[in-house]
XYZ file of C-alpha atoms in Angstrom:
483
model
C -46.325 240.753 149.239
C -44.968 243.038 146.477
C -41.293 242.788 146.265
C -40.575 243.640 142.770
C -41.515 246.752 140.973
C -43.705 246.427 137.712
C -40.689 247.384 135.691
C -38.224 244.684 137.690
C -41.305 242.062 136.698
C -41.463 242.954 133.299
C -37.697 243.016 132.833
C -37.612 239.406 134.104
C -40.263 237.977 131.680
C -38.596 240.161 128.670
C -35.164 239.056 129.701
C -36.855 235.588 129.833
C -38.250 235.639 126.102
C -34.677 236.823 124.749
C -32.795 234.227 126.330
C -34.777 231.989 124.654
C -35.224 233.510 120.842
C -31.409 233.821 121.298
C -31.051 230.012 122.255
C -32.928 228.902 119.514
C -31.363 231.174 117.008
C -28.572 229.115 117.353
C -29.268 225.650 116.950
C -29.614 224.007 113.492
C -31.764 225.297 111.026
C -34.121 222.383 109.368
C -36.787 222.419 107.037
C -39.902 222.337 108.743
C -41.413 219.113 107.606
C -44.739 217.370 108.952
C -41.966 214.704 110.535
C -40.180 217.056 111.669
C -42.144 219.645 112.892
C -44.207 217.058 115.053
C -41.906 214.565 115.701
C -38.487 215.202 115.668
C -37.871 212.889 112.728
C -37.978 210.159 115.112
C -34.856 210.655 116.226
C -34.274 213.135 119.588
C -31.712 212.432 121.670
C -32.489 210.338 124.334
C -30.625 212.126 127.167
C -32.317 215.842 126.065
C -35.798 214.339 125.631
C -35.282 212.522 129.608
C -34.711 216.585 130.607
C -37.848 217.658 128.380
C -39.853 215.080 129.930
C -38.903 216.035 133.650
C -39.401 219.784 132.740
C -42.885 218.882 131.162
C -43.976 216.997 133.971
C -42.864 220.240 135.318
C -45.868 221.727 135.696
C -47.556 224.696 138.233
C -48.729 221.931 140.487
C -45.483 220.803 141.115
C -43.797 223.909 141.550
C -46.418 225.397 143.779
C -48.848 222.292 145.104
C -45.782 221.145 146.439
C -45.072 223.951 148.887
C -48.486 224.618 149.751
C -48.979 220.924 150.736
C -45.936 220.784 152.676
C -47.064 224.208 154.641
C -50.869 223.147 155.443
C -50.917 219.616 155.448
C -47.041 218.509 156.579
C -45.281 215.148 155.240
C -48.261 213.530 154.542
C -49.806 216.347 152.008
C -46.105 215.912 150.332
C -46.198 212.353 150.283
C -49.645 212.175 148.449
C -47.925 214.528 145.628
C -44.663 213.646 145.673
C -44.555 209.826 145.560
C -47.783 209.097 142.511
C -45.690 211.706 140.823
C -42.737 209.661 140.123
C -44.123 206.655 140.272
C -46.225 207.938 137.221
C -42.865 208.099 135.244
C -41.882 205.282 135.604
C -44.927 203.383 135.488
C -45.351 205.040 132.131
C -41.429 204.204 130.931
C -42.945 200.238 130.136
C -46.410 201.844 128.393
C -44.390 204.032 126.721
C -41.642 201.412 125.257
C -44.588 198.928 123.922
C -46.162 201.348 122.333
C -43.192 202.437 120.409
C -42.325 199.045 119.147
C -46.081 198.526 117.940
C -45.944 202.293 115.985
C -42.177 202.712 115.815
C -43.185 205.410 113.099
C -46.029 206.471 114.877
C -47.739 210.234 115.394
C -50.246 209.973 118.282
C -51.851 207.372 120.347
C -55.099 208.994 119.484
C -54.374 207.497 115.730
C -53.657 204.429 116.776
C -57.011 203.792 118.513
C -58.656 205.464 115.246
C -56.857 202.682 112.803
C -57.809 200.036 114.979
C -61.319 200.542 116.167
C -63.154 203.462 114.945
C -63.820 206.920 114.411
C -65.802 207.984 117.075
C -63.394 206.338 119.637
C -60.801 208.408 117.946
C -63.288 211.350 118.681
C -63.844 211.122 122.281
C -60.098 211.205 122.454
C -59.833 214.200 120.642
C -62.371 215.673 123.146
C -59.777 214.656 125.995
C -57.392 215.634 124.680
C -57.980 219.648 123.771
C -60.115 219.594 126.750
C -57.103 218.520 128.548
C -54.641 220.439 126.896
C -56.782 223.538 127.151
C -57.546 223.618 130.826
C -53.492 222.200 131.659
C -52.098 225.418 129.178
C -54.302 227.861 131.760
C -53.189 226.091 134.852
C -49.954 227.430 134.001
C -50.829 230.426 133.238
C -53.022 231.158 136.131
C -49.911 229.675 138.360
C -47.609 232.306 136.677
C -50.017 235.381 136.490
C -50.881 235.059 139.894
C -47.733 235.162 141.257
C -46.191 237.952 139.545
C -49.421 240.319 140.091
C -48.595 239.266 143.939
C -45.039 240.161 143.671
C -44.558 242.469 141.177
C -48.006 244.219 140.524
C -48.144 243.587 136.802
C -51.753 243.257 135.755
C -52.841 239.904 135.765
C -54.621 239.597 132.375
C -51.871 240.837 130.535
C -49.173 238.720 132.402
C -51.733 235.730 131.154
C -50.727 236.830 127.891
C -47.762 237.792 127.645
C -46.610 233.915 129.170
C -48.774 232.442 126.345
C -47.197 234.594 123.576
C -43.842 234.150 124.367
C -43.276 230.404 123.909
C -46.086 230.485 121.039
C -43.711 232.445 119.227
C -40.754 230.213 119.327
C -43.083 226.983 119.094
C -44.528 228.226 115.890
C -41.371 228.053 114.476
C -39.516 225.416 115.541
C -41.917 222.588 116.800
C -41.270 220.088 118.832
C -37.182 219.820 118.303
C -36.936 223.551 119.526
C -39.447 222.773 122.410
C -36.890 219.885 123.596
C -33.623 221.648 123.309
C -34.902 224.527 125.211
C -36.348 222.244 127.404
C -33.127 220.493 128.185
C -31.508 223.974 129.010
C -34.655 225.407 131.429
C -34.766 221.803 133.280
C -30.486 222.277 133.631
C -31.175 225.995 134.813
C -34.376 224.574 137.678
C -31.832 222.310 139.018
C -29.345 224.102 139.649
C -31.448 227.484 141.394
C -33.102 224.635 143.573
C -29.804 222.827 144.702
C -27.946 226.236 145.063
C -31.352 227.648 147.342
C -31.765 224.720 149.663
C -28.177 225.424 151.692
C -28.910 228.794 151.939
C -32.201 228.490 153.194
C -31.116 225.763 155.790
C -28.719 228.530 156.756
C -30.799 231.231 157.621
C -33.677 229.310 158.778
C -32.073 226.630 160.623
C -32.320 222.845 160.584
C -34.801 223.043 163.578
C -37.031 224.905 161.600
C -37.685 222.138 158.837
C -37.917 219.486 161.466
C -40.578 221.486 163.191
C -42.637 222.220 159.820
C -42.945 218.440 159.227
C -46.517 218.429 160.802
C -47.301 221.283 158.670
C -48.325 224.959 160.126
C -51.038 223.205 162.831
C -47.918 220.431 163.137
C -51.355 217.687 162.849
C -50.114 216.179 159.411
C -46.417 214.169 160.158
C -48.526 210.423 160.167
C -49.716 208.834 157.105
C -52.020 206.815 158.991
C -53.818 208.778 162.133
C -57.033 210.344 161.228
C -55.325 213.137 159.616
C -53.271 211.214 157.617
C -56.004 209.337 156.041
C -57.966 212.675 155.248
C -55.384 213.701 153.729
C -55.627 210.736 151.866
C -59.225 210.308 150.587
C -59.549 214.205 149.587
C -56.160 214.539 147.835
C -54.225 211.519 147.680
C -56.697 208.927 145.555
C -57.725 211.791 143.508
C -54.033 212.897 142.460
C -52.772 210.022 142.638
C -55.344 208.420 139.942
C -55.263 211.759 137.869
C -51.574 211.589 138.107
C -51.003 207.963 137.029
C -53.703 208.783 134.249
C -51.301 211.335 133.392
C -49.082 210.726 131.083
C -51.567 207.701 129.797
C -53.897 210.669 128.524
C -52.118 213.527 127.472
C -50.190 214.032 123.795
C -47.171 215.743 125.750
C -45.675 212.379 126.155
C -46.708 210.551 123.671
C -45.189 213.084 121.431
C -41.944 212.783 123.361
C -42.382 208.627 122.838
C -42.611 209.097 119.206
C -39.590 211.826 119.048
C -37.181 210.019 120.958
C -34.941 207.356 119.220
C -37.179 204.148 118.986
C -34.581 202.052 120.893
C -34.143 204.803 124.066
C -37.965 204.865 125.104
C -37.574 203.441 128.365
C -34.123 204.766 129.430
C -35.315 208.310 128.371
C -38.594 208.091 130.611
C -36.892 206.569 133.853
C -34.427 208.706 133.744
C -36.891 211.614 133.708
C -38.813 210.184 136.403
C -35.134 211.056 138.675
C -34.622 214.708 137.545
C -38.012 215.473 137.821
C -37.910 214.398 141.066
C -35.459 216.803 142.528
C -38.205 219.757 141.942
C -41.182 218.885 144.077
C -38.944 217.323 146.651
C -36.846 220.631 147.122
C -39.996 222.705 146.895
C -41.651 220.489 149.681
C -38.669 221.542 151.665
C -39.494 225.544 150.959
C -43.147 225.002 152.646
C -41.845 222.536 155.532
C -39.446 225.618 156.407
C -42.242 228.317 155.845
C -44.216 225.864 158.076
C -41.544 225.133 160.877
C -41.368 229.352 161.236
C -44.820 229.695 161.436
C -45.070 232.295 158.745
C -48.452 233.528 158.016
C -48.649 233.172 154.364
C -52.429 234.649 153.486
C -52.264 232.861 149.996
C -51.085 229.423 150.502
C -50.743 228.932 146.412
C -47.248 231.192 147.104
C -45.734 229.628 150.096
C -42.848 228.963 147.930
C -42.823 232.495 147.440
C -42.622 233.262 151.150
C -40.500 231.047 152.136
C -37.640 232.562 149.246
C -38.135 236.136 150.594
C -38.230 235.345 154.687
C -34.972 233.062 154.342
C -32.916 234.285 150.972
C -31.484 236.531 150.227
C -32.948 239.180 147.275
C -30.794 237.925 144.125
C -31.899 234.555 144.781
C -35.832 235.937 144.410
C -34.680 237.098 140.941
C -33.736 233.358 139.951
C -36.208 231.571 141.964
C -38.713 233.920 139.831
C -36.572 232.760 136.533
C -36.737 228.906 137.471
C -40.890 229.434 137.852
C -40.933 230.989 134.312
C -38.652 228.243 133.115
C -40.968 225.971 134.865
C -44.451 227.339 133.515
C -42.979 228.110 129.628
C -41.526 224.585 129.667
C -45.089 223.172 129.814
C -46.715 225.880 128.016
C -44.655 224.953 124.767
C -45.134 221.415 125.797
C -48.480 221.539 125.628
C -48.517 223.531 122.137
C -46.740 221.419 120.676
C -48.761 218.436 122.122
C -51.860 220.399 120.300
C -49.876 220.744 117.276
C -49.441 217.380 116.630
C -52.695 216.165 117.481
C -54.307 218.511 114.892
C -51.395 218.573 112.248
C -51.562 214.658 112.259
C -55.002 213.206 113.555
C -57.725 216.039 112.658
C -56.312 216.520 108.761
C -56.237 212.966 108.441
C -60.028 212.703 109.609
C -60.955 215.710 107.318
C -58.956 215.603 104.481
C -59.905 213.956 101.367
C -56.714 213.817 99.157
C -54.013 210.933 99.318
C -53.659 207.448 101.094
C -53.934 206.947 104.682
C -50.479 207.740 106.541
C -49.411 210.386 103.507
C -52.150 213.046 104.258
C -49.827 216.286 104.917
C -52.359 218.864 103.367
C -55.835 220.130 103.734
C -57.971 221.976 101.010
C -60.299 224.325 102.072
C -61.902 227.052 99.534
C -59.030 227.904 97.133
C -56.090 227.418 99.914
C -54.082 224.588 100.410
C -53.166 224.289 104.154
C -50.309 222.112 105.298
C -50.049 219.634 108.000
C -47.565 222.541 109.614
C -50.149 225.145 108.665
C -52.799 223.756 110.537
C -50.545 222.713 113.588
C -49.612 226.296 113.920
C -53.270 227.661 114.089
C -54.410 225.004 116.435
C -51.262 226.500 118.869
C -53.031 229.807 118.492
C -56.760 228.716 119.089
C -55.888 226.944 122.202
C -53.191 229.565 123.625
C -56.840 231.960 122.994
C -58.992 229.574 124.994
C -56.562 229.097 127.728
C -56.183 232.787 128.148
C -59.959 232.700 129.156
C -60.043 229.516 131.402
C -57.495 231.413 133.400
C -59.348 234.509 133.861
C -62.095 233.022 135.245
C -62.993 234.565 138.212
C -62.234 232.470 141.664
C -60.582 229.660 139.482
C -57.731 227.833 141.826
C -54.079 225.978 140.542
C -55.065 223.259 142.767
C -58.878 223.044 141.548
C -57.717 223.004 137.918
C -55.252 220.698 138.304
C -57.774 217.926 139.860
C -60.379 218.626 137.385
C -58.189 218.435 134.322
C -56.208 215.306 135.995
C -59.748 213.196 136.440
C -60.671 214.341 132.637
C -57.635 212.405 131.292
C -58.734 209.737 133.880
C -61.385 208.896 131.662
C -58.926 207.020 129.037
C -56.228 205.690 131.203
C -57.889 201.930 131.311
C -59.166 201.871 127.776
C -55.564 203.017 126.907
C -53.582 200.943 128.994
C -56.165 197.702 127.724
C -54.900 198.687 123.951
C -51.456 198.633 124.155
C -51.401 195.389 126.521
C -53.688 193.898 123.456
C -56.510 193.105 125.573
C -60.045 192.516 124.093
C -62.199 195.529 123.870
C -65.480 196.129 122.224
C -65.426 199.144 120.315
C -69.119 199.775 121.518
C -68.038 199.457 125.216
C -64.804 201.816 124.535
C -67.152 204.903 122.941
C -69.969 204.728 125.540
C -67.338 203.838 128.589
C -65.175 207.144 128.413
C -68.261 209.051 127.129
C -69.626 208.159 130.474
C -66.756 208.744 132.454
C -66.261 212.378 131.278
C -70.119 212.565 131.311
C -71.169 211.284 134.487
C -67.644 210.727 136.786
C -66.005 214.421 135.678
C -69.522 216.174 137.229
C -69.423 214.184 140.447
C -65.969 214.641 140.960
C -66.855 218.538 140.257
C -69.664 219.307 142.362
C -67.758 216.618 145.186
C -64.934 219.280 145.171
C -67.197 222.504 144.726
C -68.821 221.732 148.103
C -66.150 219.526 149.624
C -68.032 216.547 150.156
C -64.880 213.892 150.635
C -67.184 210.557 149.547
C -68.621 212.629 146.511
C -64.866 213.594 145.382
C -63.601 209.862 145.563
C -66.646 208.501 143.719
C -66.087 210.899 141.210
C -62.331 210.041 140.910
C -63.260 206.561 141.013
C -66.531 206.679 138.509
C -63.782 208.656 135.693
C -60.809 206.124 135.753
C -63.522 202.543 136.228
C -66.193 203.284 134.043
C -64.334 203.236 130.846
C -62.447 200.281 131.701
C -65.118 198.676 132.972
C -67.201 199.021 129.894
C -64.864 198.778 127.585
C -64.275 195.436 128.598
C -67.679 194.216 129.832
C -70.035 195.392 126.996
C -70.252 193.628 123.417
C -70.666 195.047 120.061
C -73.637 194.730 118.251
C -72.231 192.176 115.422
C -68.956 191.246 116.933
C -66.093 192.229 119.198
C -62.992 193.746 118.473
């Protein structure tokens, strides 16, 4: 499928990282405080933090799940991705508000369960959450390796690094306020290659074409509700759809954009988020139904996106379909440092450090150096950019595998979550032993369900992550009393 040279690759993720550094270099300068380093001061603009939401939510399955769902399993593989997806968004816009007025100067929702029930609560949400961010940061870099070692040739391990580096060297330095300024740009720059593609590619493919694809390539997968349509269903559908609407519930990225946004915007910001985002996986669905309706053999269904650009576009629209994927990919690859960042700049020096009252903690002593709430941000960044680099590397590992395995880990805190902000009664004994059993027991069956593709095993598992917690958080008591 090579249709790039190594050099015409390389030139494209160079050209990438420049347009960026040069961006940057010309907003603002600001002094790099804990606030606002890892939390914009509390005051983003609402309208640039709805575009860094979208282009956070983003992600590799998005940009290439899509496709491939549209291509082998029609309208209803779409439907199953497309429609929890934004739903998510705005199911989240209501969370997100009420948590915002209860911690209107808040850091993490992590912190907020530590202060009111314990510490190791606070510590199986720490485990979520760098297990989480770790696996998500290598889902994108998988997505983007993969694709330009199929088109370009460039060696995969090093493209694996080179889309880690690039965004951890403007994230170092400008935190999250950088992250959502470029983020507004890359999400303006998506929209537009995917609205300019679409005519283009109804033009040289014909209308016919899409109509035809709807079924996907066997044309078996147009009804939600025939026997297709429900397999479709109960292997993809419940399982995305629960990791998808555990989300946003379980993962820093937007709680970080929550706490960054002015306090009185939360719910405007993430509704209107939930509408730009949508215009990416609905115009990528498109790509596959037309790469579908040709009947183009695609060997590697992860890329029908891919194919679908270079059978019905022409070549200078492959050069910015291949920038919108890297603007994709490095939008949630700095989301997702800076998410890190602010769980360990805030929550872990706050657990370790010694020095100071509760809430002022910005530095951490260890030996005869004094490390800053910044300081340690920026290393955690590093340490988990390391660790996804390996994740991705893993022989045989799949985008789509990843992305179900790391979306039924955060599944594991959704209900607890959700219970906390709503101010329902939870023991803290029932919270600790619920999600410990969720990631323990659920995240395996869900696992070996999907290793072998046993349907029942893969719903039980889905199931078991997202009830258990809830379940027990609510059922069991504390010892002494409940909280």
């Amino acid at each position: 499928m090579e249709n790039f040279t190594q050099f015409e690759g390389m030139m494209l993720i160079v050209g990438f990282f420049l347009a960026m550094s040069l961006l940057l270099f010309t907003f603002k300068k600001r002094e790099q405080t804990k606030e606002e380093f890892l939390v914009a001061g509390h005051s983003s603009k609402w309208l640039a933090t709805a575009f860094s939401m979208a282009a956070t939510w983003v992600w590799a399955p998005s940009m290439f799940t899509a496709s491939e769902k549209a291509y082998t399993q029609g309208f209803a593989g779409v439907f199953w991705f497309v429609v929890p997806n934004v739903l998510t968004l705005l199911l989240f816009s209501f969370f997100a508000s009420k948590m915002r007025t209860l911690r209107p100067d808040g850091w993490t929702f992590s912190d907020y369960v530590r202060e009111k029930y314990s510490n190791r609560v606070h510590n199986m949400y720490l485990i979520e959450s760098f297990g989480l961010q770790c696996c998500s940061l290598a889902v994108q870099l998988l997505a983007g390796a993969t694709i330009f070692h199929k088109v370009s040739g460039l060696p995969f391990f090093w493209t694996t690094v080179l889309l880690a580096v690039i965004p951890l060297v403007y994230s170092v330095t400008h935190g999250i306020r950088g992250n959502i300024m470029s983020d507004f740009v890359k999400m303006g720059f998506i929209v537009l290659v995917l609205l300019l593609g679409l005519p283009i590619m109804a033009s040289n493919a014909g209308t016919d074409t899409f109509f035809n694809g709807l079924g996907g390539l066997s044309g078996d997968f147009r009804n939600l509700f025939d026997a297709n349509g429900i397999m479709v269903m109960l292997s993809f559908g419940i399982p995305t759809t629960i990791g998808l609407l555990s989300g946003t519930f379980g993962d820093q990225m937007f709680w970080q954009r929550t706490f960054a946004v002015e306090k009185d915007k939360v719910r405007r910001t993430m509704i209107t988020a939930a509408f730009i985002f949508a215009i990416v996986p609905v115009s990528l669905s498109i790509f596959g139904f037309f790469a579908a309706g040709a009947q183009l053999h695609i060997e590697d269904t992860q890329l029908v996106n891919v194919g679908s650009v270079i059978a019905f576009t022409p070549k200078w629209f492959l050069y910015l379909f291949f920038l919108l994927i890297l603007s994709g990919l490095i939008s949630t690859v700095d989301s997702i440092l800076c998410a890190v960042s602010s769980v360990a700049g805030h929550d872990v020096i706050m657990r370790v450090s010694t020095s100071g009252k509760p809430g002022t903690l910005t530095a951490l002593r260890i030996g005869n150096r004094l490390l800053s709430s910044v300081d340690l941000a920026r290393i955690s960044m590093l340490v988990v950019a390391l660790l996804a680099i390996a994740i991705a590397n893993i022989p045989g590992i799949t985008i789509t595998y990843l992305f179900l395995f790391y979306g039924t880990l955060r599944s594991s805190v959704m209900l607890p979550t959700i219970f906390a902000i709503k101010g329902y009664k939870m023991s803290e004994r029932g919270m600790f032993y619920g999600i410990m059993t969720s990631i323990c027991v659920g995240l395996p069956v869900f696992a070996v369900g999907n290793l072998y593709g046993w349907v029942p095993m893969i719903v039980a598992g889905s199931l078991l992550s997202i009830g258990a917690s809830g379940i027990m958080s609510r059922v069991m008591k504390d010892k002494t009393a409940t909280i």
